[in-house]
PDB file of C-alpha atoms in Angstrom:
ATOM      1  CA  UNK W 726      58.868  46.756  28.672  1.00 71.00           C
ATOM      2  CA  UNK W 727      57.598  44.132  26.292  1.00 73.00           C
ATOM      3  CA  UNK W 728      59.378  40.778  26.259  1.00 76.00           C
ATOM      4  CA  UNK W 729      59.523  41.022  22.533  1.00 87.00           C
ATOM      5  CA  UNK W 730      60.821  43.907  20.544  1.00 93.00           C
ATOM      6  CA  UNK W 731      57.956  45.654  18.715  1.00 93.00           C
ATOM      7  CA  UNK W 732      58.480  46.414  15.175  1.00 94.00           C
ATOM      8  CA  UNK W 733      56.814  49.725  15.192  1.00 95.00           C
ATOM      9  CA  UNK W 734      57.313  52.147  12.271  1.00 95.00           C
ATOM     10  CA  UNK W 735      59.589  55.099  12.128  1.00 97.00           C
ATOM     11  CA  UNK W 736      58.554  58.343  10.084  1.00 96.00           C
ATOM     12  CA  UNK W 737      62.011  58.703   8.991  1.00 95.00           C
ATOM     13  CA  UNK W 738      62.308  55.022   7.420  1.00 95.00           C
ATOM     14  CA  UNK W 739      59.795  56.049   5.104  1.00 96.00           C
ATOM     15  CA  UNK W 740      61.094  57.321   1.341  1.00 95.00           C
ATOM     16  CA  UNK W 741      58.066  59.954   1.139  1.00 96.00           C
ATOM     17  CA  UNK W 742      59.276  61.681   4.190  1.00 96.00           C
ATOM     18  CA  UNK W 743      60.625  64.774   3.450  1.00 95.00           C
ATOM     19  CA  UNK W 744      64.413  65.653   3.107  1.00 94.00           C
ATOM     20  CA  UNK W 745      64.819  68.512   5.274  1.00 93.00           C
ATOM     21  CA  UNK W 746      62.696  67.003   8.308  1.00 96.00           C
ATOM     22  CA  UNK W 747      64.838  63.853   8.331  1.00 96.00           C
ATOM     23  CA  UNK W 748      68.041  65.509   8.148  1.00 95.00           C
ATOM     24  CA  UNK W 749      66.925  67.568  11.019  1.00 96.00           C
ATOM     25  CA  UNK W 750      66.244  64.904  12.670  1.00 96.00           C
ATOM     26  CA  UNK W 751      69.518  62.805  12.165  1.00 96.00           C
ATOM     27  CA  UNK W 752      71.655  66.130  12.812  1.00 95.00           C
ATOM     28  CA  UNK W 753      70.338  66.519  16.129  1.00 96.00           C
ATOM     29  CA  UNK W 754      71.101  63.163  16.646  1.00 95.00           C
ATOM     30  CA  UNK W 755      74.931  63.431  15.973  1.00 94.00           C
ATOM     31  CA  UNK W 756      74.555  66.822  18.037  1.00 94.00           C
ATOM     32  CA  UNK W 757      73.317  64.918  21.083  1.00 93.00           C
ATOM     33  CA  UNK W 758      75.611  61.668  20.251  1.00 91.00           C
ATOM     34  CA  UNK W 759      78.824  64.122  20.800  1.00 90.00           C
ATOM     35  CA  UNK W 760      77.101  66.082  23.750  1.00 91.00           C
ATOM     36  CA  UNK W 761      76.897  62.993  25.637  1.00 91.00           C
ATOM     37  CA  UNK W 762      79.836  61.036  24.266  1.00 90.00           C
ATOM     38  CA  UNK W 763      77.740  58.048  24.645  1.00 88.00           C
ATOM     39  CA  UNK W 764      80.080  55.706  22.099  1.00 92.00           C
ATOM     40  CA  UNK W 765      82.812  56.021  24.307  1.00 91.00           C
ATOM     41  CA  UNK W 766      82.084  52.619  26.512  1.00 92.00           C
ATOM     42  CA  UNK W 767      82.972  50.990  23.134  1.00 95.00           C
ATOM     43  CA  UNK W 768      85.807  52.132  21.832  1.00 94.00           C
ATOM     44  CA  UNK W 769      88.244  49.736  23.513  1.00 95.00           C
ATOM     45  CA  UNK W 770      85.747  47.279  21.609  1.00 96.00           C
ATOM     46  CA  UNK W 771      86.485  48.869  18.428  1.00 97.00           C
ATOM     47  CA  UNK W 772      89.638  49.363  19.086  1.00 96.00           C
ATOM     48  CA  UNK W 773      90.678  45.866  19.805  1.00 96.00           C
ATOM     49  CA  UNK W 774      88.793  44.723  16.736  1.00 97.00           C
ATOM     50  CA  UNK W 775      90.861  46.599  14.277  1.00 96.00           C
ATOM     51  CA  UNK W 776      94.176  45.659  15.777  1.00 95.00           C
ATOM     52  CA  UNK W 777      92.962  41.759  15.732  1.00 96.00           C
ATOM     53  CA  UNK W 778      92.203  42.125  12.175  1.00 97.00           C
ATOM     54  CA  UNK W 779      94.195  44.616  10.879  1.00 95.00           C
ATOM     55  CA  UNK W 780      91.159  46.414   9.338  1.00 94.00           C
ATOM     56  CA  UNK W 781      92.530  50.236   8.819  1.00 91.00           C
ATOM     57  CA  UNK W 782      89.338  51.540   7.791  1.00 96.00           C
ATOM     58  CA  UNK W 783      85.646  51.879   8.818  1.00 97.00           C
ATOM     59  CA  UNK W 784      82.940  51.370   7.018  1.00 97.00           C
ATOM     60  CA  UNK W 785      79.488  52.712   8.359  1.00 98.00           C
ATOM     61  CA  UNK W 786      76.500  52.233   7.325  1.00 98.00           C
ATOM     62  CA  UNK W 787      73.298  53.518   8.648  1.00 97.00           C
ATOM     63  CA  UNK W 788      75.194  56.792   9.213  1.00 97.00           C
ATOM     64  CA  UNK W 789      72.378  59.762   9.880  1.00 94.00           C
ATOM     65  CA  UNK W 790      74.103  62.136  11.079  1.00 93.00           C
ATOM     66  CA  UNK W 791      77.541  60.737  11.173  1.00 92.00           C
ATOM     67  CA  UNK W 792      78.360  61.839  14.722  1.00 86.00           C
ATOM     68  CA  UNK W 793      78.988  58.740  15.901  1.00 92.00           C
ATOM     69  CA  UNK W 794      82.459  58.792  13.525  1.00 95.00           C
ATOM     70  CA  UNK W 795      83.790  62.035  14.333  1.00 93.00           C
ATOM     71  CA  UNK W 796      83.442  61.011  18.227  1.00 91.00           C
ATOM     72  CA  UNK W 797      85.505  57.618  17.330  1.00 95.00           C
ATOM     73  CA  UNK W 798      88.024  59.585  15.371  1.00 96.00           C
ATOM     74  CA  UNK W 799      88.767  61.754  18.284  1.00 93.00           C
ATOM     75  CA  UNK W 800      89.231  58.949  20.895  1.00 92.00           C
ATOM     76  CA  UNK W 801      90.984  56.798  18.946  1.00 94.00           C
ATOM     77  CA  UNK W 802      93.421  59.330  17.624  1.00 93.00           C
ATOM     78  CA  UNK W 803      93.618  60.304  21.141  1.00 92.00           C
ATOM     79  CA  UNK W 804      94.467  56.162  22.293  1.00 89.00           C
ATOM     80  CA  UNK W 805      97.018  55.306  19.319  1.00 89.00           C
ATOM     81  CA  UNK W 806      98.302  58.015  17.391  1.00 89.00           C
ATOM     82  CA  UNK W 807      97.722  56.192  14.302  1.00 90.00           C
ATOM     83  CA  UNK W 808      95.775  58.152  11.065  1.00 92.00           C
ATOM     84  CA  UNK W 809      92.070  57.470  11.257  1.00 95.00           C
ATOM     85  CA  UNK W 810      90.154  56.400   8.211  1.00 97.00           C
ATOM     86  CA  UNK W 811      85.980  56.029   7.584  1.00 98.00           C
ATOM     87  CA  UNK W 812      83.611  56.054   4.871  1.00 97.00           C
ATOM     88  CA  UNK W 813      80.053  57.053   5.897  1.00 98.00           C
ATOM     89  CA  UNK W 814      76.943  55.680   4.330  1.00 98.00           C
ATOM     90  CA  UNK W 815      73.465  55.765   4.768  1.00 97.00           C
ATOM     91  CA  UNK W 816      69.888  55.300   2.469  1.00 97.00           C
ATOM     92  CA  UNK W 817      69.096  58.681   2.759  1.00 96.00           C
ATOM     93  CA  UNK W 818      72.833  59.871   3.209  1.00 97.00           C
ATOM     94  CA  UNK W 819      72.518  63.570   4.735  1.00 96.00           C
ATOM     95  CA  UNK W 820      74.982  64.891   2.031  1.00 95.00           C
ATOM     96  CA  UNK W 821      75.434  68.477   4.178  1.00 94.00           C
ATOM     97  CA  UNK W 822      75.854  66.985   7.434  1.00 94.00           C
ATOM     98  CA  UNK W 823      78.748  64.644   5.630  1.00 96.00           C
ATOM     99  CA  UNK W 824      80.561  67.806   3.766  1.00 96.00           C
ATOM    100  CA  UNK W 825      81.038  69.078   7.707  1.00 94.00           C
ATOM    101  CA  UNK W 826      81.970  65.503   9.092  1.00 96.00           C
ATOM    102  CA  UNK W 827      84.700  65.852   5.955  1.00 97.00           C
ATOM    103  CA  UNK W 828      85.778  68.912   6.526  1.00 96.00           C
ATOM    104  CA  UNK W 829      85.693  68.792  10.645  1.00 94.00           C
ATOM    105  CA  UNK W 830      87.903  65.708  10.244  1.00 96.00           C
ATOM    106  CA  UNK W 831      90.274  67.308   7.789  1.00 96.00           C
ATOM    107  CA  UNK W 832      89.458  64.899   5.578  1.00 97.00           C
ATOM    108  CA  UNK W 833      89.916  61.597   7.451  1.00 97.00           C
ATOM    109  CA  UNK W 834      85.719  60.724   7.612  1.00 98.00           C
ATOM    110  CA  UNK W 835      84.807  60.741   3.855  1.00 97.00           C
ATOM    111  CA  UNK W 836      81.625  59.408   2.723  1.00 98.00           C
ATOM    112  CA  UNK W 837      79.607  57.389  -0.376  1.00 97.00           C
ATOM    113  CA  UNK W 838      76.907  60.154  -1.906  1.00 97.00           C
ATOM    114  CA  UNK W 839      74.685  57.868  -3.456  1.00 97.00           C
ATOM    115  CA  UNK W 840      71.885  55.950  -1.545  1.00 97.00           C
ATOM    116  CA  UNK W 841      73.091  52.219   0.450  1.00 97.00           C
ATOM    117  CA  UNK W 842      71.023  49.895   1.661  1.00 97.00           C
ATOM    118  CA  UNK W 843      72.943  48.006   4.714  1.00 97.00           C
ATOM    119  CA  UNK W 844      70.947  45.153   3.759  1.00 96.00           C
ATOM    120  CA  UNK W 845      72.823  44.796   0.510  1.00 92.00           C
ATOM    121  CA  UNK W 846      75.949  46.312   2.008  1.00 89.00           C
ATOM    122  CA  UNK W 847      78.211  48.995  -0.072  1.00 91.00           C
ATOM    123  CA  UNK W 848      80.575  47.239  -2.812  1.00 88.00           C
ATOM    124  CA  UNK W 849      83.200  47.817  -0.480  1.00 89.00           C
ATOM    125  CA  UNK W 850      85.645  44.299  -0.059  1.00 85.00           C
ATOM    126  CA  UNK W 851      87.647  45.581   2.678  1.00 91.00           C
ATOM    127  CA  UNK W 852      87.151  47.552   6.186  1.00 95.00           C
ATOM    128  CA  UNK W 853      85.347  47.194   9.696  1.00 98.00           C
ATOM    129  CA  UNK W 854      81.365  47.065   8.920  1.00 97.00           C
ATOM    130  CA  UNK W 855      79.450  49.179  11.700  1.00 98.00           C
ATOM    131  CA  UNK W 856      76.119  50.320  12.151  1.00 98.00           C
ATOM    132  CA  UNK W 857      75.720  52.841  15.355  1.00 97.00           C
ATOM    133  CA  UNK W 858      72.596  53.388  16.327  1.00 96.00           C
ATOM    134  CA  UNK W 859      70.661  51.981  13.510  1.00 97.00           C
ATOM    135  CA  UNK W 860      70.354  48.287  13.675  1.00 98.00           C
ATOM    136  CA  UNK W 861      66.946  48.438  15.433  1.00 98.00           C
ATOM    137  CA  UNK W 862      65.329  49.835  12.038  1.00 97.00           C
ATOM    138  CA  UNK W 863      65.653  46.055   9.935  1.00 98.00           C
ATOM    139  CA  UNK W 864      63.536  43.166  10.775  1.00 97.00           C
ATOM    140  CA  UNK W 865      64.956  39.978  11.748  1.00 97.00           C
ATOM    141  CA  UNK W 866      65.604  39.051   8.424  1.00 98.00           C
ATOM    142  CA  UNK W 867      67.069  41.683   7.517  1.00 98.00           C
ATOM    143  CA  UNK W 868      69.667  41.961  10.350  1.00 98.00           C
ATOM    144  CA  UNK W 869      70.572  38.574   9.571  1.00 98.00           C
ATOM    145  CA  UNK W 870      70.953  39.635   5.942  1.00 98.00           C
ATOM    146  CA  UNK W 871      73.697  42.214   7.076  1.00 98.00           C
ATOM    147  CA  UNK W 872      75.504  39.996   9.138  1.00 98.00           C
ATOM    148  CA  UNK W 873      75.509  37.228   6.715  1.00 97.00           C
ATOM    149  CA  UNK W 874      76.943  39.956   4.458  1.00 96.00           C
ATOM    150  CA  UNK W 875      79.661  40.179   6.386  1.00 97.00           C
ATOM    151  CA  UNK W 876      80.400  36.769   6.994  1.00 97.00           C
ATOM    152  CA  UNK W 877      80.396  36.005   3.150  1.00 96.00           C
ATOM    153  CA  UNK W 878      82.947  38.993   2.862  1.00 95.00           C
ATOM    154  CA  UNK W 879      85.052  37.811   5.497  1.00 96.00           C
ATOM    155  CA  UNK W 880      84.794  41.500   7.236  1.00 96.00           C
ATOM    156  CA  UNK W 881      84.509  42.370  11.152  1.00 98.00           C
ATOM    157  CA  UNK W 882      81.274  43.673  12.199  1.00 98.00           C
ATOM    158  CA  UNK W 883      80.248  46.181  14.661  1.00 98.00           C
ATOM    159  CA  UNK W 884      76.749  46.670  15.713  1.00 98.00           C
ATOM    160  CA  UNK W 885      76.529  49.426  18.430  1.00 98.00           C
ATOM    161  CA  UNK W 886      73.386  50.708  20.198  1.00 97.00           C
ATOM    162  CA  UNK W 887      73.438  53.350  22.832  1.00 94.00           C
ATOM    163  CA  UNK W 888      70.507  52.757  24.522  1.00 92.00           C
ATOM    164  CA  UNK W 889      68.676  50.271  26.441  1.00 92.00           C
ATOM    165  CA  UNK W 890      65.247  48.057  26.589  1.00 90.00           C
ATOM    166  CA  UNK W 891      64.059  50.176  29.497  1.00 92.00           C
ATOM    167  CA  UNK W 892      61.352  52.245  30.779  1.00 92.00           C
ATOM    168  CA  UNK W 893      63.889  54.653  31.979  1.00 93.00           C
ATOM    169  CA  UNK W 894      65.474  55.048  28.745  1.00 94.00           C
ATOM    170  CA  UNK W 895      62.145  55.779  27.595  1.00 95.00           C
ATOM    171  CA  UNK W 896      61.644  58.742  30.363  1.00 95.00           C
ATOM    172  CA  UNK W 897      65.135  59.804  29.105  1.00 94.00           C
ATOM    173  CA  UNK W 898      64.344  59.905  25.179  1.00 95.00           C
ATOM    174  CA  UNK W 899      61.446  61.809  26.138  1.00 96.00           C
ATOM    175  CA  UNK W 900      63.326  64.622  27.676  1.00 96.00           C
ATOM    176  CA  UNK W 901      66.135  64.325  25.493  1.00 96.00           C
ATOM    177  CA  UNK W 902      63.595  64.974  22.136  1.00 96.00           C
ATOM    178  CA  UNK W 903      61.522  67.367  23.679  1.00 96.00           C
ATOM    179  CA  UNK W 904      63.158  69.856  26.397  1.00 97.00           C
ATOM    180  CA  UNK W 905      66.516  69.731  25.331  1.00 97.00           C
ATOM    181  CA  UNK W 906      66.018  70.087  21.589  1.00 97.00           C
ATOM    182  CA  UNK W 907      64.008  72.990  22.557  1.00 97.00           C
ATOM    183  CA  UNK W 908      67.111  74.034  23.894  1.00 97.00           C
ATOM    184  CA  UNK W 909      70.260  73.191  21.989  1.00 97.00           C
ATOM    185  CA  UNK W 910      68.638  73.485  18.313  1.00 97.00           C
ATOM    186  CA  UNK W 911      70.107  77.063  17.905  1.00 96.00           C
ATOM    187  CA  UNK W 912      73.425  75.155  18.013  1.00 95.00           C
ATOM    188  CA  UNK W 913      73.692  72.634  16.069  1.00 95.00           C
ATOM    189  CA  UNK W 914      75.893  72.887  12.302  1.00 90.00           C
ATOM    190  CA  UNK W 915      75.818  73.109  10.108  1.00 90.00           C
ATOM    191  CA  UNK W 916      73.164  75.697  10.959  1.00 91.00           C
ATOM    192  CA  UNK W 917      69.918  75.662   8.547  1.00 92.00           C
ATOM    193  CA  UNK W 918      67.697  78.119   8.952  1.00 94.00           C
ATOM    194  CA  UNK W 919      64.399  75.160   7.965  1.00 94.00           C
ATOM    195  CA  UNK W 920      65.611  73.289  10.984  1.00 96.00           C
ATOM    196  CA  UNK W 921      64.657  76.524  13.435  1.00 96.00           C
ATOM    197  CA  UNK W 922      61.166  77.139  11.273  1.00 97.00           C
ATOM    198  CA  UNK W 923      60.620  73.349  11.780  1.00 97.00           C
ATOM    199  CA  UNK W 924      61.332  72.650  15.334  1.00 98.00           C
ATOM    200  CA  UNK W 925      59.992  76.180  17.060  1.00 98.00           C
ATOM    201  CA  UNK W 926      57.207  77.705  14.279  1.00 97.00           C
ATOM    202  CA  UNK W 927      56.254  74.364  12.870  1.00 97.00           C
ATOM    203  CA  UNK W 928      57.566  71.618  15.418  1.00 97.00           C
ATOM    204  CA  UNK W 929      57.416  68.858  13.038  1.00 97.00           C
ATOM    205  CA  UNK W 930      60.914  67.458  13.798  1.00 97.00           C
ATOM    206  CA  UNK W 931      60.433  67.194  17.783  1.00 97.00           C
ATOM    207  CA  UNK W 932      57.074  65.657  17.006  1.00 97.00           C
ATOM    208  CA  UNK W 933      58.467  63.058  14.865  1.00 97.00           C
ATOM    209  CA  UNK W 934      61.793  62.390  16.553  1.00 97.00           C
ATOM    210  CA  UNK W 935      60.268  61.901  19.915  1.00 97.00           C
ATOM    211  CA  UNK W 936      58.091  59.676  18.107  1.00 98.00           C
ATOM    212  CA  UNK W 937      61.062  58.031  16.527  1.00 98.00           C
ATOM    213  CA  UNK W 938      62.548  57.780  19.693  1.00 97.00           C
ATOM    214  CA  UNK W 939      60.180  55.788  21.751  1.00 97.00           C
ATOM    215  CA  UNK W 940      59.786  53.150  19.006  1.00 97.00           C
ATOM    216  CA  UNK W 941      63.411  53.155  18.501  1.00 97.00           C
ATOM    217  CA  UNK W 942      63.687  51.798  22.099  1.00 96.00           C
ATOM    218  CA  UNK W 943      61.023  48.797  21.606  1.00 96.00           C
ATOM    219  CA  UNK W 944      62.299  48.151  18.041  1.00 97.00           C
ATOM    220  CA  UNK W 945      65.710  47.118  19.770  1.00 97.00           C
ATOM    221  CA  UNK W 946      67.608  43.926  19.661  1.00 98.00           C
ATOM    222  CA  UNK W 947      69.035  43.047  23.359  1.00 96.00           C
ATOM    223  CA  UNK W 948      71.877  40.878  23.994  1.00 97.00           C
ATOM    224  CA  UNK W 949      69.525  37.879  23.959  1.00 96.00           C
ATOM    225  CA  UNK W 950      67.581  39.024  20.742  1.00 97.00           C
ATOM    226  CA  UNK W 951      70.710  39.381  18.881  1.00 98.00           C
ATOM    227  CA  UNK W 952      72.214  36.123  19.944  1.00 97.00           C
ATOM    228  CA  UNK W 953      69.683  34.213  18.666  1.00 97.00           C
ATOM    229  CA  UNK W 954      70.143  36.105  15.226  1.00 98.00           C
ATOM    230  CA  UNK W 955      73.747  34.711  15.394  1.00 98.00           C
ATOM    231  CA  UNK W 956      72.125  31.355  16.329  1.00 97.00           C
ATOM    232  CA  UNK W 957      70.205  31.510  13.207  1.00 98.00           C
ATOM    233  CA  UNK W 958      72.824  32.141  10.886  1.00 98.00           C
ATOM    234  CA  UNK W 959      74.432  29.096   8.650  1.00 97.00           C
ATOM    235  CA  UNK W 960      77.323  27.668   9.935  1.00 95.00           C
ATOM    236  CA  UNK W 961      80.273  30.351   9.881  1.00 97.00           C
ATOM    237  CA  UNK W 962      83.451  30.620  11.128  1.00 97.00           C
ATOM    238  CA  UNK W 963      83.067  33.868  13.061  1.00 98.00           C
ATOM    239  CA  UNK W 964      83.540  34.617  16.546  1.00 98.00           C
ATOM    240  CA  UNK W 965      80.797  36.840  17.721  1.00 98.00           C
ATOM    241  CA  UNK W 966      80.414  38.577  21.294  1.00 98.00           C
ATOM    242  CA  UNK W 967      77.818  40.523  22.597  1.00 98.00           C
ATOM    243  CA  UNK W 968      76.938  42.611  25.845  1.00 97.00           C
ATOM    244  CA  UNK W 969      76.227  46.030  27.551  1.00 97.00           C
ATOM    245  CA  UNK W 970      79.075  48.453  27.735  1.00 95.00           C
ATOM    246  CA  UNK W 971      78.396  50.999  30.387  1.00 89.00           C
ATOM    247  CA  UNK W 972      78.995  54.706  30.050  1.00 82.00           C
ATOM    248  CA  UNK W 973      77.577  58.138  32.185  1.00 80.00           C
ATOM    249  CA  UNK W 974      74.626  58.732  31.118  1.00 79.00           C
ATOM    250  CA  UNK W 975      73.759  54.736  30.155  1.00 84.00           C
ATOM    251  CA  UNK W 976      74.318  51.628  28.518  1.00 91.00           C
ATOM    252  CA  UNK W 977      75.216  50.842  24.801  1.00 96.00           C
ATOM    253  CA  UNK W 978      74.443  47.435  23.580  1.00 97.00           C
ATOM    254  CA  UNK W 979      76.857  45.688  20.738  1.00 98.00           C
ATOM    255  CA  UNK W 980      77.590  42.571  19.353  1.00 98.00           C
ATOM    256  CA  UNK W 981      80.489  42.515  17.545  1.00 98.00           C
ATOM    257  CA  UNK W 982      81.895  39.461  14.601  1.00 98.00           C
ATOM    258  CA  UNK W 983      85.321  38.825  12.925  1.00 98.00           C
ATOM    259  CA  UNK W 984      86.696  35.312  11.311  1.00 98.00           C
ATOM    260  CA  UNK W 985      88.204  33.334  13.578  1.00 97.00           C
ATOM    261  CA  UNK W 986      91.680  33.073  12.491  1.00 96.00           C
ATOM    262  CA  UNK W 987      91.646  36.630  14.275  1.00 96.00           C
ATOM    263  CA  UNK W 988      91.451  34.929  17.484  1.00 89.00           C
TER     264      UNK W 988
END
């Protein structure tokens, strides 16, 4: 792997790209995010984060799919008992995907229709910011932009990758975005009939999420790379940590911020 993260493009980054590919893309995401369960290494970290702070409510942003929420809602349900809150939002905010997130969570995962850039963050005052799986698509500037965002707001931040600067997690997006899309697509909901003509007749969503894929994995921050974007910052009263959380089938990288009178 290359010391340095590469800042490769992604198809689906771009606003040309068409609707139905990307969504097909970002729902078989959140189909393979709950497969695998890979957020669950984290939750503790979330967990502990709300309690400190007293933050009630998530706010995502970069939300694709939105799988990552439902999977959260479930295990932390499961760990306090306490009603479960979220608001996803996303640039291109898959608005089909989010009417089954609503619905599947009787409610408790709603969602901002319009189009949010995480760089500008939604006019939201109050919450837990977190980006899963989609931190690696900004430039350093820009991640820096979003974190200063959320020191200026005085809100906890989550930033929560689940996978790794590896060769093997290369090998593993390769089979996960090929064979076992081939595979599973017949499953995922809510079911659209374009995603079946564009992934067996015309297989322009494996083609471009296995492209996706790959650069995802150079594009990412490490622990290091992400440190010295903290590092960068102005002087701010946060406290920031960041690490590897282990889980089955890998690793999920995170650093996390919150004021310091938290502590």
């Amino acid at each position: 792997m290359p010391k340095k993260r590469l800042h490769l493009f992604e198809v689906e980054d771009f606003p040309w790209y068409p609707n139905f590919i990307r969504e097909g893309q970002t729902d078989y995401l959140r189909f393979l995010t709950q497969l695998f369960n890979v957020f669950q290494a984290i939750v503790p970290l979330v967990r502990e984060v709300m309690e400190k702070t007293g933050q009630q409510e998530i706010v995502d942003m970069c939300s694709g799919g939105g799988g990552s929420m439902l999977l959260l809602r479930k295990q932390l349900k499961e760990a306090t008992g306490k009603p479960f809150k979220a608001t996803l939002t996303d640039l291109y905010p898959n608005i089909s995907a989010y009417e089954y997130i609503k619905k599947e969570s009787a409610g408790e995962i709603g969602y901002l229709p319009q189009s949010v850039d995480a760089v500008q963050g939604p006019e939201i005052e109050t919450g837990f910011f977190t980006i899963f799986n989609g931190f690696h698509h900004f430039e350093p500037a820009q991640a820096k932009a979003i974190l200063q965002k959320a020191v200026d707001r005085k809100m906890p931040i989550g930033i929560f990758e689940p996978i790794d600067r590896s060769a093997w997690q290369i090998i593993a997006n390769i089979f996960a975005l090929t064979v076992l899309m081939l595979l599973t697509t017949p499953f995922i909901r809510p079911f659209r009939w374009q995603r079946l003509v564009f992934t067996y007749l015309i297989p322009l969503i494996p083609l471009c999420t296995l492209w996706d894929g790959i650069v995802s994995v150079l594009r990412l921050y490490d622990p290091e790379m992400m440190q010295q974007l903290i590092s960068e910052l102005p002087e701010n009263d946060f406290h920031w940590e960041t690490g590897k959380a282990s889980h089955p089938f890998g690793k999920v990288i995170y650093l996390i911020g919150y004021p310091k009178e938290f502590l």
